[in-house]
XYZ file of C-alpha atoms in Angstrom:
237
model
C -55.736 -67.109 38.054
C -52.836 -69.093 36.764
C -54.763 -69.693 33.612
C -54.331 -66.047 32.541
C -50.584 -65.986 33.140
C -48.132 -67.056 30.524
C -45.313 -69.212 31.562
C -41.772 -68.426 30.658
C -41.727 -71.412 28.380
C -44.813 -70.133 26.519
C -42.967 -67.046 25.196
C -41.709 -67.210 21.600
C -38.088 -68.130 21.166
C -37.348 -64.773 19.505
C -38.515 -62.882 22.600
C -36.619 -65.253 24.852
C -33.437 -64.580 22.888
C -33.976 -60.835 23.123
C -34.676 -60.987 26.865
C -31.476 -62.938 27.524
C -29.240 -60.252 25.834
C -27.567 -58.111 28.552
C -27.873 -54.326 28.295
C -24.687 -52.836 26.893
C -24.032 -49.177 26.239
C -21.847 -50.020 23.273
C -24.617 -52.012 21.522
C -26.441 -49.059 20.037
C -28.286 -50.595 17.113
C -30.080 -53.434 18.883
C -33.709 -54.338 18.475
C -36.576 -52.606 20.226
C -34.430 -49.551 21.036
C -35.187 -45.934 20.206
C -32.255 -44.068 18.610
C -31.793 -40.505 19.833
C -29.717 -37.624 18.460
C -28.619 -36.707 14.964
C -25.665 -37.267 12.697
C -25.326 -33.527 12.031
C -22.620 -31.790 14.036
C -24.614 -28.550 14.166
C -28.071 -29.885 15.111
C -27.417 -31.413 18.514
C -30.452 -31.523 20.772
C -30.201 -29.830 24.125
C -28.981 -32.144 26.877
C -29.326 -35.155 24.566
C -26.246 -37.128 23.653
C -26.267 -38.414 20.121
C -25.909 -42.166 19.706
C -25.507 -41.944 15.945
C -22.140 -40.098 15.815
C -19.374 -42.613 15.586
C -15.773 -41.856 16.680
C -14.774 -41.645 13.032
C -17.490 -39.064 12.339
C -16.422 -37.099 15.408
C -12.799 -37.018 14.186
C -14.017 -35.902 10.747
C -15.964 -33.008 12.283
C -12.946 -31.970 14.354
C -10.714 -31.945 11.260
C -13.235 -29.704 9.465
C -13.239 -27.308 12.403
C -9.438 -27.254 12.482
C -9.320 -26.399 8.766
C -11.795 -23.560 9.295
C -9.797 -22.129 12.200
C -6.550 -22.434 10.218
C -8.157 -20.685 7.210
C -9.385 -17.817 9.392
C -5.944 -17.487 10.980
C -4.192 -17.412 7.588
C -6.658 -14.811 6.301
C -5.964 -12.622 9.338
C -2.174 -12.940 8.882
C -2.303 -12.133 5.147
C -4.642 -9.185 5.750
C -2.345 -7.814 8.448
C 0.693 -8.162 6.144
C -1.078 -6.362 3.289
C -2.277 -3.619 5.626
C 1.244 -3.107 6.977
C 2.650 -2.980 3.421
C 0.126 -0.281 2.491
C 0.818 1.751 5.627
C 4.606 1.506 5.324
C 4.504 2.570 1.625
C 1.946 5.344 2.070
C 3.068 8.973 1.872
C 1.137 11.177 4.259
C 3.810 13.849 4.730
C 6.970 14.740 2.835
C 10.423 16.034 3.652
C 12.455 17.859 1.000
C 16.205 18.307 0.842
C 18.450 19.869 -1.765
C 21.348 18.171 -3.517
C 24.692 20.002 -3.820
C 23.554 22.772 -1.525
C 26.046 25.652 -1.681
C 27.485 26.718 1.645
C 26.075 29.836 3.190
C 22.747 29.539 1.357
C 19.374 29.137 3.062
C 16.842 26.702 1.681
C 13.105 27.150 2.204
C 11.901 23.559 2.095
C 8.308 24.446 3.078
C 7.524 25.884 -0.379
C 8.673 22.703 -2.136
C 6.902 20.422 0.340
C 3.673 22.348 -0.276
C 3.888 21.891 -4.065
C 4.639 18.157 -3.703
C 1.644 17.767 -1.395
C -0.502 19.515 -4.005
C 0.650 17.013 -6.619
C -0.065 14.074 -4.298
C -3.483 15.516 -3.528
C -4.300 15.700 -7.248
C -2.901 12.167 -7.803
C -3.938 10.008 -4.807
C -2.373 6.812 -6.187
C 1.019 8.539 -6.167
C 0.926 8.494 -2.371
C 1.950 4.848 -2.659
C 5.719 4.983 -3.183
C 5.938 2.230 -5.850
C 3.302 4.024 -7.964
C 4.770 7.525 -7.981
C 5.841 8.913 -11.367
C 8.968 11.003 -10.810
C 8.874 12.455 -14.340
C 5.301 13.693 -13.880
C 6.152 14.994 -10.408
C 9.180 16.871 -11.776
C 7.085 18.416 -14.557
C 4.437 19.531 -12.050
C 6.946 21.034 -9.600
C 8.956 22.689 -12.403
C 5.821 24.379 -13.684
C 5.231 25.886 -10.233
C 8.885 26.418 -9.261
C 11.040 26.815 -12.412
C 14.325 26.761 -10.490
C 13.882 23.006 -9.906
C 15.654 20.901 -12.526
C 14.841 17.471 -11.110
C 13.138 15.889 -8.126
C 13.737 12.363 -6.881
C 12.121 10.145 -4.294
C 14.611 8.725 -1.824
C 13.264 6.462 0.908
C 10.868 6.500 3.801
C 12.107 8.179 6.935
C 9.251 6.921 9.071
C 5.768 5.512 8.844
C 3.828 7.694 6.399
C 6.716 10.060 5.655
C 8.811 10.145 2.466
C 12.035 11.987 1.753
C 12.543 13.818 -1.553
C 15.595 15.561 -2.945
C 15.529 18.396 -5.470
C 18.251 19.378 -7.916
C 18.347 23.095 -8.675
C 19.200 24.702 -11.997
C 22.705 26.110 -12.299
C 22.711 29.518 -13.986
C 25.104 30.192 -16.861
C 23.971 33.758 -17.392
C 21.807 36.444 -15.899
C 18.949 37.581 -18.133
C 17.158 40.865 -17.621
C 13.727 41.285 -19.259
C 11.590 44.378 -18.720
C 13.625 45.399 -15.678
C 13.089 41.989 -14.065
C 16.028 39.759 -13.230
C 16.067 36.157 -14.400
C 18.713 33.465 -14.569
C 19.152 31.025 -17.401
C 20.563 27.501 -17.214
C 22.327 25.556 -19.937
C 18.968 24.502 -21.432
C 17.793 28.091 -21.820
C 15.154 27.794 -19.059
C 14.658 31.046 -17.106
C 14.106 31.079 -13.356
C 14.171 33.646 -10.587
C 15.373 31.797 -7.455
C 19.106 31.161 -7.647
C 20.887 29.033 -5.033
C 24.322 29.322 -6.630
C 26.751 32.130 -7.227
C 25.588 34.897 -9.535
C 26.817 34.344 -13.094
C 29.423 36.706 -14.535
C 27.557 37.274 -17.779
C 24.544 39.579 -17.577
C 22.365 39.782 -20.682
C 19.908 42.645 -21.044
C 16.995 41.820 -23.327
C 15.590 44.987 -24.922
C 13.503 43.193 -27.505
C 10.305 43.979 -25.640
C 9.164 40.335 -25.719
C 7.662 39.317 -22.381
C 8.100 35.927 -20.751
C 4.685 34.253 -21.198
C 5.117 30.899 -19.493
C 7.541 29.763 -16.855
C 9.605 26.740 -17.754
C 9.873 27.604 -21.474
C 13.214 28.333 -23.039
C 13.973 31.941 -23.956
C 17.326 31.145 -25.552
C 18.697 28.302 -27.629
C 21.285 25.869 -26.357
C 23.612 26.938 -29.138
C 23.512 30.569 -28.025
C 24.006 29.673 -24.370
C 26.865 27.354 -25.310
C 28.460 30.286 -27.085
C 27.961 32.452 -23.994
C 29.542 29.778 -21.825
C 32.562 29.465 -24.088
C 33.016 33.253 -24.126
C 32.897 33.368 -20.310
C 35.327 30.448 -20.031
C 37.808 31.998 -22.504
C 37.550 35.395 -20.871
C 38.375 33.883 -17.459
C 41.353 32.015 -18.820
C 42.650 35.190 -20.493
């Protein structure tokens, strides 16, 4: 039976050298060994530890993950800042006050708030405070409410709420057309709602010409300047 058994000395030197090498967990790439796992960080086999991922590769994968997490965090912070900027500059409701309000006069702010909301509804971009056009807003409100001379946006008085102030026309003369009372400011613009004292001069227009559009002048500045000078001289005399 000993004839069929190989002696230790009959083995090739290459196999003897391989048999004498002690097993070491750190010696991954040695001969006659099956390599398990993958170098991809996302294709790990279940319950199989990869022998191909070196410490340097592991650190590289961790740095990539950190950059991804940092990018997501920065995107969330920037998005939150932009969202807060939009919310804080958005006008959902308005509050209207009057400048140089005479004492003893009542001011119906609801009518002016309604007209401003109509303008904002027709111009959605104007709900953002930096994009509002005060000249266009004044023209729109003046067309609906001729007694308004100017309207200005002040500041936000809360989240989604903006404060506006209106400047009313000061009458220099009363103007009566077809038995209807109007007031005229220094620009010749007629209006009906007067928040100031009634003017001394009362002009009765018997020409028969009707007032077609609100906000259009019915008298020239030169004529109204003359009326103002007459009233001023008459008071001083």
